[in-house]
Amino acid sequence: MNEPPSQRRPAARRRTPVEPVAVEPHRCTPTEQRRLLGASPFFAGLSDAELAQAAASFRQANYRAGEVIHRAGDPAARLSIVVAGQVKIARPTSGGQDVLLAIIGPDEHFGSLLELGDATYRDDASAHTDCCVLWTSAEAFHALLLRYPAAAMATLALVAARLRAAQETIEQLSAYPVDRRVAATLLALADRMGREEDGAILIDTVLSRQDLADMTGATVETVSRVLSDFRRAGLVDSGRRWIAVRDRARLSELARRGA
Amino acid sequence: MNEPPSQRRPAARRRTPVEPVAVEPHRCTPTEQRRLLGASPFFAGLSDAELAQAAASFRQANYRAGEVIHRAGDPAARLSIVVAGQVKIARPTSGGQDVLLAIIGPDEHFGSLLELGDATYRDDASAHTDCCVLWTSAEAFHALLLRYPAAAMATLALVAARLRAAQETIEQLSAYPVDRRVAATLLALADRMGREEDGAILIDTVLSRQDLADMTGATVETVSRVLSDFRRAGLVDSGRRWIAVRDRARLSELARRGA
DNA sequence: CGGGGGATTGACGTAGCTCAACCCGAGTGG
DNA sequence: CCACTCGGGTTGAGCTACGTCAATCCCCCG
């Protein structure tokens, strides 16, 4: 104890704790591709031969953080599965602000299900981190689902899970004030991509106030105020583009029953 | 012309125009049941033999308007397909208010997809009108989907459509003021269950201000004010538990670009 | 004809948005 | 290695859309 003051970090540590996650644009071999697809929920349980066949219709694409993958209004041609990194799905609104609908991680899909019957994408997709995706045409994916019922069931499960999450969001937006929505969003993020970091759960992705605002239907300023309150109350720890949950129990209490 | 004044209806006609839709609790025969299932998107294209087999796992239930079908928190056991009438899916919130997630009509499903992995229902379901549903256990439905890939694809399409609708709602709640949300909701309702009624599109179901408020994340009072404005502007016509769209074009303009 | 539930309207309070100033940590180029 | 810059974050001071509370109205039913 009695460390030199220069070594002690302030009550709320404001320096970036980790973050600079860089996925080097790996180019995977066909074998690697097959392995990745086989490990994804979509094609789990396929035989090697089937897997090879399925994998044949996929191509690979790498994106740098921030790069646009497609824009709302573009012809909806592709179905993509994220292999590494994260993809941000945001819906532009007529007011200019964006609504952040999802951050898609490994083994999750985005893009066009033929089932949706969409002629064009409704959302912007961009690389939230450096990332690598496998993609195929909407038609080819449809054909795969018809051919491998297990894949169709897996897709159904994933879409159903998203529907459930969307309904949760609707409930929140309809019925709860901003602080509760922020709390709930932080908890969800911590569960999906939290990492233990000396006593707190660090949300292991770059996350700006703007992102959080777009996720909760609030403004940057309001989110900033809410986070300041949370920080003062010892619920979270936060800095430039990072947030850690410090007191999960109390935050969860707040998310469920309000301040 | 020059009708006796007693015969002329006021500018905004306030008497119930139609509404009292009563579905007499019909009890359908097994044959009838099979026909209905065969006509539904789920089991379209099955052979007669397959259809008979699928239909065997379904039972029938009739409810009177207002009757509770299941409550949030009940063990999630059933998957139901609406045959006639409408079912209201509402999520109770911790503040006591309800969020109206959907009004389910004929050939649509509600309840538990096994895929969701829910142990309990998350929503209340109640008969919005007198209605008739065919139901089966979540497990049996799951088995049917595995057995008939076409049914799985149809279910996927329906769930995907709901996801799209939910995302639309999230966009609205996040980014647009109440009047636009109400306008958009009225248009959607008019499209789904509108009926031509002397120059206007009557939304052909009982619809209270409270229902509309629960659909748009607003309060009864606000919705009432918005509707009064719409009525004064000649956009809609409304009365006790009914609404008709009088000027679709302008209402749609308002829904897209704001007042 | 009376009762009751839905609807309307008004007065008022406030959560959260807007606008604006300012701060600060992290790259960047000299 | 330092100074500059710039994007992200914070904080404050109004303003307003919408919620709350409350009174009144008016269909529709018994």
Coordinates of C-alpha atoms (C1' of nucleotides) in Angstrom, one line a residue:
Chain A
M1 CA 0.0 0.0 0.0
N2 CA 0.9 3.6 0.1
E3 CA 1.7 3.7 -3.6
P4 CA 3.2 6.8 -5.1
P5 CA 0.3 9.1 -6.1
S6 CA 1.3 9.2 -9.7
Q7 CA 0.6 5.5 -9.9
R8 CA -2.9 5.6 -8.3
R9 CA -5.5 5.9 -10.9
P10 CA -8.4 8.3 -10.2
A11 CA -11.7 7.0 -8.8
A12 CA -13.1 6.9 -12.3
R13 CA -10.3 5.7 -14.5
R14 CA -10.6 7.6 -17.8
R15 CA -7.8 6.1 -19.8
T16 CA -8.7 3.6 -22.5
P17 CA -8.4 0.3 -20.7
V18 CA -8.0 -2.0 -23.7
E19 CA -10.1 -1.6 -26.7
P20 CA -7.8 -1.4 -29.7
V21 CA -9.1 -4.6 -31.1
A22 CA -7.7 -5.1 -34.5
V23 CA -8.7 -8.1 -36.7
E24 CA -6.1 -8.4 -39.2
P25 CA -7.8 -9.1 -42.5
H26 CA -7.3 -12.8 -42.6
R27 CA -8.0 -14.5 -45.9
C28 CA -9.2 -18.0 -45.1
T29 CA -8.7 -21.0 -47.2
P30 CA -11.6 -23.0 -48.6
T31 CA -11.0 -25.6 -45.9
E32 CA -11.0 -22.9 -43.2
Q33 CA -14.2 -21.5 -44.7
R34 CA -15.8 -24.9 -44.6
R35 CA -14.8 -25.3 -41.0
L36 CA -16.3 -22.0 -40.1
L37 CA -19.5 -22.6 -41.8
G38 CA -19.7 -26.1 -40.2
A39 CA -19.2 -24.5 -36.8
S40 CA -21.9 -21.9 -37.4
P41 CA -25.4 -22.7 -36.2
F42 CA -26.7 -22.6 -39.8
F43 CA -24.9 -25.7 -41.1
A44 CA -24.1 -27.5 -37.9
G45 CA -24.6 -31.3 -38.4
L46 CA -24.1 -31.4 -42.1
S47 CA -21.8 -34.2 -43.4
D48 CA -18.5 -33.2 -44.9
A49 CA -19.7 -33.6 -48.4
E50 CA -22.8 -31.5 -47.8
L51 CA -20.7 -28.9 -46.1
A52 CA -18.3 -28.7 -49.0
Q53 CA -21.3 -28.2 -51.3
A54 CA -22.9 -25.6 -49.1
A55 CA -19.6 -23.7 -48.7
A56 CA -19.1 -23.6 -52.4
S57 CA -21.8 -21.0 -52.8
F58 CA -20.2 -18.6 -50.3
R59 CA -17.5 -16.0 -50.9
Q60 CA -15.5 -14.1 -48.5
A61 CA -15.2 -10.4 -47.9
N62 CA -13.1 -8.3 -45.5
Y63 CA -13.9 -4.8 -44.3
R64 CA -12.0 -2.3 -42.3
A65 CA -13.7 -0.7 -39.3
G66 CA -16.1 2.0 -40.5
E67 CA -16.3 0.7 -44.0
V68 CA -19.8 0.7 -45.6
I69 CA -21.0 -2.8 -46.6
H70 CA -24.3 -1.8 -48.0
R71 CA -26.8 1.1 -47.8
A72 CA -30.5 1.2 -47.3
G73 CA -32.1 1.3 -50.7
D74 CA -29.4 -0.8 -52.4
P75 CA -30.8 -3.8 -54.2
A76 CA -31.0 -6.5 -51.6
A77 CA -28.9 -9.2 -53.1
R78 CA -26.7 -10.8 -50.4
L79 CA -27.1 -12.8 -47.2
S80 CA -24.0 -12.7 -45.1
I81 CA -22.7 -14.5 -42.1
V82 CA -20.2 -12.8 -39.9
V83 CA -17.0 -14.8 -39.3
A84 CA -15.0 -12.4 -37.3
G85 CA -15.5 -8.9 -36.0
Q86 CA -18.7 -7.0 -35.8
V87 CA -21.1 -5.5 -38.3
K88 CA -23.4 -2.6 -37.4
I89 CA -27.0 -2.5 -38.7
A90 CA -28.4 1.0 -38.7
R91 CA -31.6 2.4 -40.1
P92 CA -31.5 5.9 -41.4
T93 CA -34.6 7.9 -40.4
S94 CA -36.2 10.8 -42.3
G95 CA -35.0 13.1 -39.6
G96 CA -31.4 12.3 -40.3
Q97 CA -30.7 10.5 -37.1
D98 CA -29.9 6.8 -37.2
V99 CA -31.5 3.9 -35.3
L100 CA -29.0 1.3 -34.4
L101 CA -30.9 -2.0 -34.8
A102 CA -28.2 -4.5 -34.1
I103 CA -24.5 -5.2 -33.7
I104 CA -24.0 -8.5 -35.5
G105 CA -21.2 -10.7 -34.2
P106 CA -19.6 -14.0 -35.3
D107 CA -22.0 -16.8 -36.4
E108 CA -24.8 -14.3 -36.9
H109 CA -26.3 -13.3 -40.2
F110 CA -27.4 -10.1 -41.8
G111 CA -28.6 -9.0 -45.2
S112 CA -31.5 -10.3 -47.2
L113 CA -33.5 -13.3 -46.4
L114 CA -35.4 -14.1 -49.6
E115 CA -38.3 -14.8 -47.3
L116 CA -38.6 -11.1 -46.5
G117 CA -39.4 -10.4 -50.1
D118 CA -37.5 -7.2 -49.9
A119 CA -36.4 -5.7 -53.2
T120 CA -33.9 -3.4 -51.4
Y121 CA -32.1 -3.3 -48.0
R122 CA -33.9 -1.3 -45.4
D123 CA -30.8 -0.6 -43.3
D124 CA -27.2 0.5 -43.7
A125 CA -24.6 -2.1 -42.8
S126 CA -21.1 -1.1 -41.9
A127 CA -18.1 -2.7 -40.3
H128 CA -18.3 -1.8 -36.6
T129 CA -14.8 -3.3 -36.2
D130 CA -12.5 -4.8 -38.8
C131 CA -14.4 -7.9 -39.9
C132 CA -14.7 -10.8 -42.2
V133 CA -17.9 -12.1 -43.6
L134 CA -19.0 -15.0 -45.8
W135 CA -21.7 -14.1 -48.2
T136 CA -23.9 -15.7 -50.8
S137 CA -26.8 -14.5 -52.9
A138 CA -30.3 -14.4 -51.4
E139 CA -31.4 -17.0 -53.9
A140 CA -28.6 -19.4 -53.2
F141 CA -29.2 -19.1 -49.5
H142 CA -32.9 -19.8 -50.1
A143 CA -32.0 -22.9 -52.1
L144 CA -29.7 -24.0 -49.3
L145 CA -32.5 -23.7 -46.7
L146 CA -34.8 -25.8 -48.9
R147 CA -32.1 -28.4 -49.4
Y148 CA -31.0 -28.6 -45.8
P149 CA -34.1 -28.4 -43.5
A150 CA -31.8 -28.3 -40.4
A151 CA -30.4 -25.1 -41.7
A152 CA -33.9 -23.7 -42.2
M153 CA -34.7 -24.6 -38.6
A154 CA -31.5 -22.9 -37.4
T155 CA -32.3 -19.8 -39.4
L156 CA -35.9 -19.8 -38.0
A157 CA -34.4 -20.0 -34.5
L158 CA -32.1 -17.1 -35.1
V159 CA -34.8 -14.9 -36.7
A160 CA -37.2 -15.8 -33.9
A161 CA -34.6 -14.8 -31.3
R162 CA -34.2 -11.4 -33.1
L163 CA -37.9 -11.0 -33.1
R164 CA -38.0 -11.5 -29.4
A165 CA -35.2 -9.0 -28.9
A166 CA -37.0 -6.5 -31.1
Q167 CA -40.2 -6.9 -29.1
E168 CA -38.2 -6.3 -26.0
T169 CA -36.9 -3.1 -27.5
I170 CA -40.4 -2.0 -28.4
E171 CA -41.5 -2.6 -24.9
Q172 CA -38.7 -0.4 -23.6
L173 CA -39.2 2.4 -26.0
S174 CA -42.9 2.4 -25.4
A175 CA -42.9 2.2 -21.6
Y176 CA -39.7 3.1 -19.9
P177 CA -37.7 6.3 -19.5
V178 CA -34.2 6.8 -20.9
D179 CA -32.2 5.8 -17.9
R180 CA -33.9 2.4 -17.7
R181 CA -33.4 1.9 -21.4
V182 CA -29.7 2.7 -21.2
A183 CA -29.3 0.4 -18.2
A184 CA -31.0 -2.5 -20.0
T185 CA -29.0 -1.9 -23.1
L186 CA -25.7 -1.9 -21.1
L187 CA -26.7 -5.1 -19.4
A188 CA -27.5 -6.8 -22.7
L189 CA -24.2 -5.7 -24.2
A190 CA -22.3 -6.8 -21.1
D191 CA -23.9 -10.2 -21.4
R192 CA -23.3 -10.5 -25.1
M193 CA -19.8 -9.2 -25.2
G194 CA -18.6 -8.6 -21.7
R195 CA -15.1 -9.4 -20.5
E196 CA -14.0 -9.5 -16.9
E197 CA -11.6 -6.6 -16.3
D198 CA -10.5 -6.1 -12.7
G199 CA -13.8 -6.3 -10.9
A200 CA -16.0 -4.9 -13.6
I201 CA -17.5 -6.2 -16.8
L202 CA -15.9 -4.4 -19.7
I203 CA -18.0 -4.2 -22.8
D204 CA -15.5 -5.5 -25.2
T205 CA -16.2 -3.4 -28.2
V206 CA -15.8 0.2 -29.3
L207 CA -19.0 2.0 -28.2
S208 CA -19.5 5.7 -28.5
R209 CA -22.2 7.7 -26.7
Q210 CA -23.7 8.2 -30.2
D211 CA -23.9 4.4 -30.7
L212 CA -25.6 4.1 -27.3
A213 CA -28.0 6.9 -28.1
D214 CA -28.9 5.3 -31.4
M215 CA -29.6 2.1 -29.6
T216 CA -31.9 3.6 -27.0
G217 CA -33.7 6.2 -29.1
A218 CA -32.2 9.1 -27.1
T219 CA -29.8 11.9 -27.9
V220 CA -26.0 11.9 -27.2
E221 CA -26.4 14.6 -24.6
T222 CA -29.0 12.7 -22.7
V223 CA -27.0 9.5 -22.8
S224 CA -24.0 11.4 -21.6
R225 CA -25.9 12.8 -18.7
V226 CA -27.3 9.4 -17.8
L227 CA -23.9 7.8 -17.9
S228 CA -22.4 10.5 -15.7
D229 CA -25.1 9.8 -13.2
F230 CA -24.4 6.0 -13.4
R231 CA -20.7 6.8 -13.0
R232 CA -21.3 8.9 -9.9
A233 CA -23.5 6.2 -8.5
G234 CA -20.7 3.7 -9.0
L235 CA -22.8 1.6 -11.4
V236 CA -20.5 1.9 -14.4
D237 CA -17.1 3.1 -15.4
S238 CA -16.7 4.8 -18.7
G239 CA -14.4 6.8 -20.9
R240 CA -13.9 7.6 -24.5
R241 CA -15.7 5.0 -26.5
W242 CA -15.7 2.4 -23.8
I243 CA -18.0 1.4 -20.9
A244 CA -17.7 -1.1 -18.2
V245 CA -20.4 -2.4 -15.8
R246 CA -19.2 -2.0 -12.3
D247 CA -22.3 -3.0 -10.3
R248 CA -24.3 -5.5 -12.3
A249 CA -26.8 -6.2 -9.6
R250 CA -27.8 -2.6 -9.0
L251 CA -27.8 -1.7 -12.6
S252 CA -30.1 -4.6 -13.3
E253 CA -32.4 -3.5 -10.5
L254 CA -32.6 -0.1 -12.0
A255 CA -33.3 -1.6 -15.5
R256 CA -36.2 -3.7 -14.1
R257 CA -37.8 -1.4 -11.5
G258 CA -36.6 2.0 -12.4
A259 CA -34.6 4.6 -10.4
Chain B
M1 CA -81.3 17.7 -52.5
N2 CA -82.7 19.8 -49.8
E3 CA -83.2 16.8 -47.5
P4 CA -85.0 17.3 -44.2
P5 CA -82.4 18.4 -41.6
S6 CA -83.1 15.4 -39.4
Q7 CA -81.8 13.1 -42.2
R8 CA -78.5 15.0 -42.8
R9 CA -75.7 13.6 -40.8
P10 CA -73.2 16.0 -39.2
A11 CA -69.9 16.7 -40.9
A12 CA -68.2 14.1 -38.8
R13 CA -70.7 11.3 -38.5
R14 CA -70.4 9.9 -35.0
R15 CA -72.8 7.0 -35.0
T16 CA -71.2 3.6 -35.2
P17 CA -71.1 2.8 -38.9
V18 CA -70.9 -0.9 -38.8
E19 CA -68.7 -2.7 -36.5
P20 CA -70.7 -5.2 -34.5
V21 CA -68.8 -8.1 -36.1
A22 CA -69.9 -11.3 -34.4
V23 CA -68.3 -14.6 -35.3
E24 CA -70.7 -17.2 -34.1
P25 CA -68.6 -19.8 -32.4
H26 CA -68.5 -22.3 -35.2
R27 CA -67.3 -25.7 -34.4
C28 CA -65.7 -27.1 -37.5
T29 CA -65.6 -30.7 -38.5
P30 CA -62.3 -32.5 -39.0
T31 CA -62.7 -32.1 -42.7
E32 CA -63.2 -28.4 -42.3
Q33 CA -60.2 -28.2 -40.1
R34 CA -58.1 -29.9 -42.7
R35 CA -59.3 -27.6 -45.4
L36 CA -58.5 -24.6 -43.2
L37 CA -55.0 -25.8 -42.4
G38 CA -54.4 -26.7 -46.0
A39 CA -55.4 -23.1 -47.0
S40 CA -53.1 -21.6 -44.4
P41 CA -49.6 -20.6 -45.6
F42 CA -48.1 -23.1 -43.1
F43 CA -49.3 -26.3 -44.8
A44 CA -50.0 -25.1 -48.3
G45 CA -48.9 -27.7 -50.8
L46 CA -49.1 -30.8 -48.7
S47 CA -50.8 -33.8 -50.1
D48 CA -54.2 -34.8 -48.7
A49 CA -52.7 -37.6 -46.7
E50 CA -50.0 -35.4 -45.2
L51 CA -52.5 -32.8 -44.4
A52 CA -54.7 -35.3 -42.6
Q53 CA -51.7 -36.3 -40.6
A54 CA -50.7 -32.8 -39.8
A55 CA -54.3 -31.8 -38.9
A56 CA -54.4 -34.7 -36.5
S57 CA -52.2 -32.9 -34.0
F58 CA -54.4 -29.8 -33.9
R59 CA -57.3 -29.1 -31.7
Q60 CA -59.8 -26.3 -31.9
A61 CA -60.7 -23.6 -29.4
N62 CA -63.3 -20.9 -29.5
Y63 CA -63.2 -17.6 -27.5
R64 CA -65.6 -14.8 -27.0
A65 CA -64.4 -11.2 -27.5
G66 CA -62.4 -10.1 -24.5
E67 CA -61.7 -13.6 -23.2
V68 CA -58.2 -14.3 -22.1
I69 CA -56.3 -17.0 -24.0
H70 CA -53.1 -17.0 -22.0
R71 CA -51.2 -14.7 -19.8
A72 CA -47.6 -13.6 -19.8
G73 CA -45.8 -15.9 -17.4
D74 CA -47.9 -18.9 -18.1
P75 CA -46.0 -22.0 -19.2
A76 CA -45.5 -21.6 -23.0
A77 CA -47.1 -24.8 -24.2
R78 CA -49.2 -24.0 -27.3
L79 CA -48.7 -22.8 -30.8
S80 CA -52.0 -21.5 -32.3
I81 CA -53.2 -20.6 -35.7
V82 CA -56.1 -18.2 -36.0
V83 CA -58.9 -19.4 -38.2
A84 CA -61.5 -16.7 -37.8
G85 CA -61.6 -13.5 -35.8
Q86 CA -58.7 -11.7 -34.2
V87 CA -56.4 -12.2 -31.3
K88 CA -54.7 -9.4 -29.5
I89 CA -51.1 -9.9 -28.3
A90 CA -50.2 -7.4 -25.5
R91 CA -47.2 -7.2 -23.3
P92 CA -47.7 -6.0 -19.8
T93 CA -45.1 -3.6 -18.6
S94 CA -43.8 -3.0 -15.1
G95 CA -45.6 0.4 -15.1
G96 CA -49.0 -1.3 -15.5
Q97 CA -49.6 0.0 -19.0
D98 CA -49.8 -2.5 -21.9
V99 CA -47.9 -2.5 -25.1
L100 CA -50.0 -3.9 -28.0
L101 CA -47.6 -5.9 -30.1
A102 CA -49.9 -7.3 -32.6
I103 CA -53.5 -8.0 -33.7
I104 CA -53.3 -11.5 -35.2
G105 CA -55.8 -12.3 -37.9
P106 CA -56.8 -15.5 -39.9
D107 CA -53.9 -17.7 -41.1
E108 CA -51.4 -16.1 -38.7
H109 CA -49.9 -17.8 -35.7
F110 CA -49.2 -16.8 -32.2
G111 CA -47.9 -18.5 -29.1
S112 CA -44.8 -20.5 -28.6
L113 CA -42.4 -21.4 -31.3
L114 CA -40.2 -24.1 -29.7
E115 CA -37.3 -22.3 -31.5
L116 CA -37.7 -19.4 -29.1
G117 CA -36.8 -21.6 -26.2
D118 CA -39.2 -19.7 -24.0
A119 CA -40.3 -21.5 -20.9
T120 CA -43.2 -19.1 -20.4
Y121 CA -45.2 -16.7 -22.6
R122 CA -44.0 -13.2 -22.6
D123 CA -47.3 -11.7 -23.6
D124 CA -50.9 -11.8 -22.8
A125 CA -53.1 -13.1 -25.6
S126 CA -56.8 -12.4 -25.6
A127 CA -59.7 -12.6 -28.1
H128 CA -59.9 -9.2 -29.7
T129 CA -63.1 -10.3 -31.4
D130 CA -65.0 -13.6 -31.1
C131 CA -62.5 -16.0 -32.7
C132 CA -61.6 -19.5 -33.5
V133 CA -58.1 -20.9 -33.3
L134 CA -56.5 -24.3 -34.0
W135 CA -53.7 -25.2 -31.6
T136 CA -51.1 -27.8 -31.0
S137 CA -48.3 -28.3 -28.6
A138 CA -45.0 -26.4 -29.2
E139 CA -43.3 -29.8 -29.5
A140 CA -45.8 -31.2 -32.0
F141 CA -45.4 -28.1 -34.1
H142 CA -41.7 -28.3 -34.0
A143 CA -42.0 -31.9 -35.2
L144 CA -44.2 -30.9 -38.0
L145 CA -41.7 -28.3 -39.2
L146 CA -39.0 -30.9 -39.2
R147 CA -41.2 -33.2 -41.1
Y148 CA -42.5 -30.7 -43.7
P149 CA -39.7 -28.4 -44.7
A150 CA -42.1 -26.3 -46.7
A151 CA -44.0 -25.6 -43.5
A152 CA -40.7 -24.5 -41.9
M153 CA -40.0 -22.2 -44.8
A154 CA -43.5 -20.7 -44.5
T155 CA -43.0 -20.2 -40.8
L156 CA -39.7 -18.6 -41.4
A157 CA -41.3 -16.2 -43.9
L158 CA -44.0 -15.2 -41.4
V159 CA -41.6 -14.7 -38.5
A160 CA -39.3 -12.7 -40.8
A161 CA -42.2 -10.5 -41.8
R162 CA -43.0 -9.9 -38.2
L163 CA -39.4 -9.0 -37.5
R164 CA -39.5 -6.5 -40.3
A165 CA -42.7 -5.0 -38.8
A166 CA -41.1 -4.9 -35.4
Q167 CA -38.1 -3.0 -36.7
E168 CA -40.4 -0.6 -38.4
T169 CA -42.1 0.0 -35.0
I170 CA -38.7 0.5 -33.4
E171 CA -37.8 3.1 -36.0
Q172 CA -41.0 5.0 -35.4
L173 CA -40.8 4.9 -31.6
S174 CA -37.1 6.0 -31.7
A175 CA -37.4 8.8 -34.2
Y176 CA -40.9 10.1 -34.8
P177 CA -43.4 12.1 -32.8
V178 CA -46.8 10.8 -31.8
D179 CA -48.8 12.2 -34.7
R180 CA -46.7 10.5 -37.3
R181 CA -46.8 7.2 -35.4
V182 CA -50.5 7.4 -35.1
A183 CA -50.8 8.2 -38.8
A184 CA -48.5 5.3 -39.8
T185 CA -50.4 2.9 -37.5
L186 CA -53.7 3.9 -39.0
L187 CA -52.4 3.4 -42.5
A188 CA -51.1 0.0 -41.7
L189 CA -54.4 -1.0 -40.1
A190 CA -56.3 0.4 -43.1
D191 CA -54.2 -1.7 -45.4
R192 CA -54.5 -4.9 -43.4
M193 CA -58.1 -4.6 -42.6
G194 CA -59.6 -1.7 -44.4
R195 CA -63.0 -1.8 -46.0
E196 CA -64.4 0.7 -48.5
E197 CA -67.2 2.6 -46.8
D198 CA -68.7 5.5 -48.8
G199 CA -65.5 7.3 -49.8
A200 CA -63.4 6.4 -46.8
I201 CA -61.5 3.3 -45.7
L202 CA -63.1 2.0 -42.6
I203 CA -60.8 0.0 -40.3
D204 CA -62.9 -3.1 -40.0
T205 CA -62.4 -4.0 -36.4
V206 CA -63.3 -2.6 -33.0
L207 CA -60.5 -0.2 -32.1
S208 CA -60.5 1.9 -29.0
R209 CA -58.3 4.9 -28.3
Q210 CA -56.7 2.8 -25.7
D211 CA -55.8 0.2 -28.2
L212 CA -54.3 2.8 -30.5
A213 CA -52.4 4.3 -27.6
D214 CA -51.0 0.9 -26.7
M215 CA -49.9 0.4 -30.3
T216 CA -48.1 3.7 -30.6
G217 CA -46.5 4.0 -27.2
A218 CA -48.7 7.0 -26.3
T219 CA -51.4 7.8 -23.8
V220 CA -55.2 7.8 -24.5
E221 CA -55.4 11.5 -24.1
T222 CA -52.7 12.3 -26.6
V223 CA -54.1 9.9 -29.1
S224 CA -57.5 11.5 -28.6
R225 CA -56.1 14.9 -29.3
V226 CA -54.2 13.7 -32.3
L227 CA -57.3 12.1 -33.7
S228 CA -59.3 15.2 -33.1
D229 CA -56.7 17.2 -35.1
F230 CA -56.9 14.6 -37.9
R231 CA -60.6 14.8 -37.9
R232 CA -60.7 18.6 -38.1
A233 CA -58.2 18.4 -40.9
G234 CA -60.4 15.9 -42.8
L235 CA -57.9 13.1 -42.7
V236 CA -60.0 10.7 -40.7
D237 CA -63.4 10.1 -39.4
S238 CA -63.8 8.5 -36.0
G239 CA -66.2 7.7 -33.3
R240 CA -66.6 5.4 -30.4
R241 CA -64.3 2.4 -31.0
W242 CA -64.0 2.9 -34.8
I243 CA -61.9 4.9 -37.2
A244 CA -62.0 5.4 -40.9
V245 CA -59.3 6.9 -43.1
R246 CA -60.8 9.7 -45.2
D247 CA -57.7 11.1 -47.0
R248 CA -55.2 8.3 -47.5
A249 CA -52.8 10.4 -49.5
R250 CA -52.5 13.2 -47.1
L251 CA -52.3 10.9 -44.1
S252 CA -49.6 9.0 -45.7
E253 CA -47.7 12.2 -46.5
L254 CA -47.9 13.1 -42.9
A255 CA -46.7 9.7 -41.8
R256 CA -43.7 10.0 -44.1
R257 CA -42.6 13.5 -43.8
G258 CA -44.3 14.8 -40.7
A259 CA -46.8 17.5 -40.2
Chain C
dC1 C1' -84.2 7.0 -18.2
dG2 C1' -80.3 6.2 -15.6
dG3 C1' -75.6 4.2 -15.4
dG4 C1' -71.2 3.4 -17.2
dG5 C1' -67.4 3.1 -20.1
dG6 C1' -65.2 5.4 -23.7
dA7 C1' -63.9 9.9 -25.5
dT8 C1' -62.8 14.8 -25.3
dT9 C1' -60.8 18.8 -23.6
dG10 C1' -58.2 21.8 -20.5
dA11 C1' -54.6 23.1 -17.1
dC12 C1' -50.3 22.0 -15.6
dG13 C1' -45.8 19.6 -14.8
dT14 C1' -41.6 17.6 -16.5
dA15 C1' -38.5 14.3 -19.1
dG16 C1' -35.8 14.8 -22.5
dC17 C1' -34.6 17.5 -26.8
dT18 C1' -32.0 21.7 -28.7
dC19 C1' -28.5 24.8 -28.9
dA20 C1' -24.2 26.2 -27.4
dA21 C1' -20.0 26.5 -24.9
dC22 C1' -16.3 24.1 -23.3
dC23 C1' -13.2 20.2 -22.0
dC24 C1' -10.0 16.6 -22.8
dG25 C1' -7.4 12.5 -24.7
dA26 C1' -5.4 10.7 -28.6
dG27 C1' -3.3 11.0 -33.1
dT28 C1' -0.4 13.7 -36.2
dG29 C1' 3.0 16.3 -38.2
dG30 C1' 6.7 19.2 -37.5
Chain D
dC1 C1' 9.0 14.8 -28.2
dC2 C1' 6.1 18.5 -28.2
dA3 C1' 2.3 21.4 -30.0
dC4 C1' -1.9 21.4 -32.6
dT5 C1' -5.9 19.7 -33.8
dC6 C1' -9.9 17.3 -33.9
dG7 C1' -13.4 14.2 -32.7
dG8 C1' -15.7 12.6 -28.8
dG9 C1' -17.6 13.8 -24.4
dT10 C1' -19.6 16.8 -20.7
dT11 C1' -22.4 20.3 -18.9
dG12 C1' -25.6 24.2 -18.7
dA13 C1' -29.8 26.9 -20.0
dG14 C1' -33.9 27.1 -22.1
dC15 C1' -38.0 25.1 -24.6
dT16 C1' -41.6 21.9 -26.0
dA17 C1' -43.9 17.6 -26.8
dC18 C1' -46.2 14.8 -24.3
dG19 C1' -47.6 12.8 -19.9
dT20 C1' -50.7 13.5 -15.7
dC21 C1' -54.7 14.8 -13.4
dA22 C1' -59.3 16.1 -13.5
dA23 C1' -63.7 17.6 -15.2
dT24 C1' -67.2 16.9 -18.6
dC25 C1' -69.4 14.8 -22.4
dC26 C1' -71.9 11.4 -24.9
dC27 C1' -72.9 6.8 -26.9
dC28 C1' -74.9 2.5 -25.9
dC29 C1' -77.0 -0.7 -22.9
dG30 C1' -80.0 -2.4 -19.7

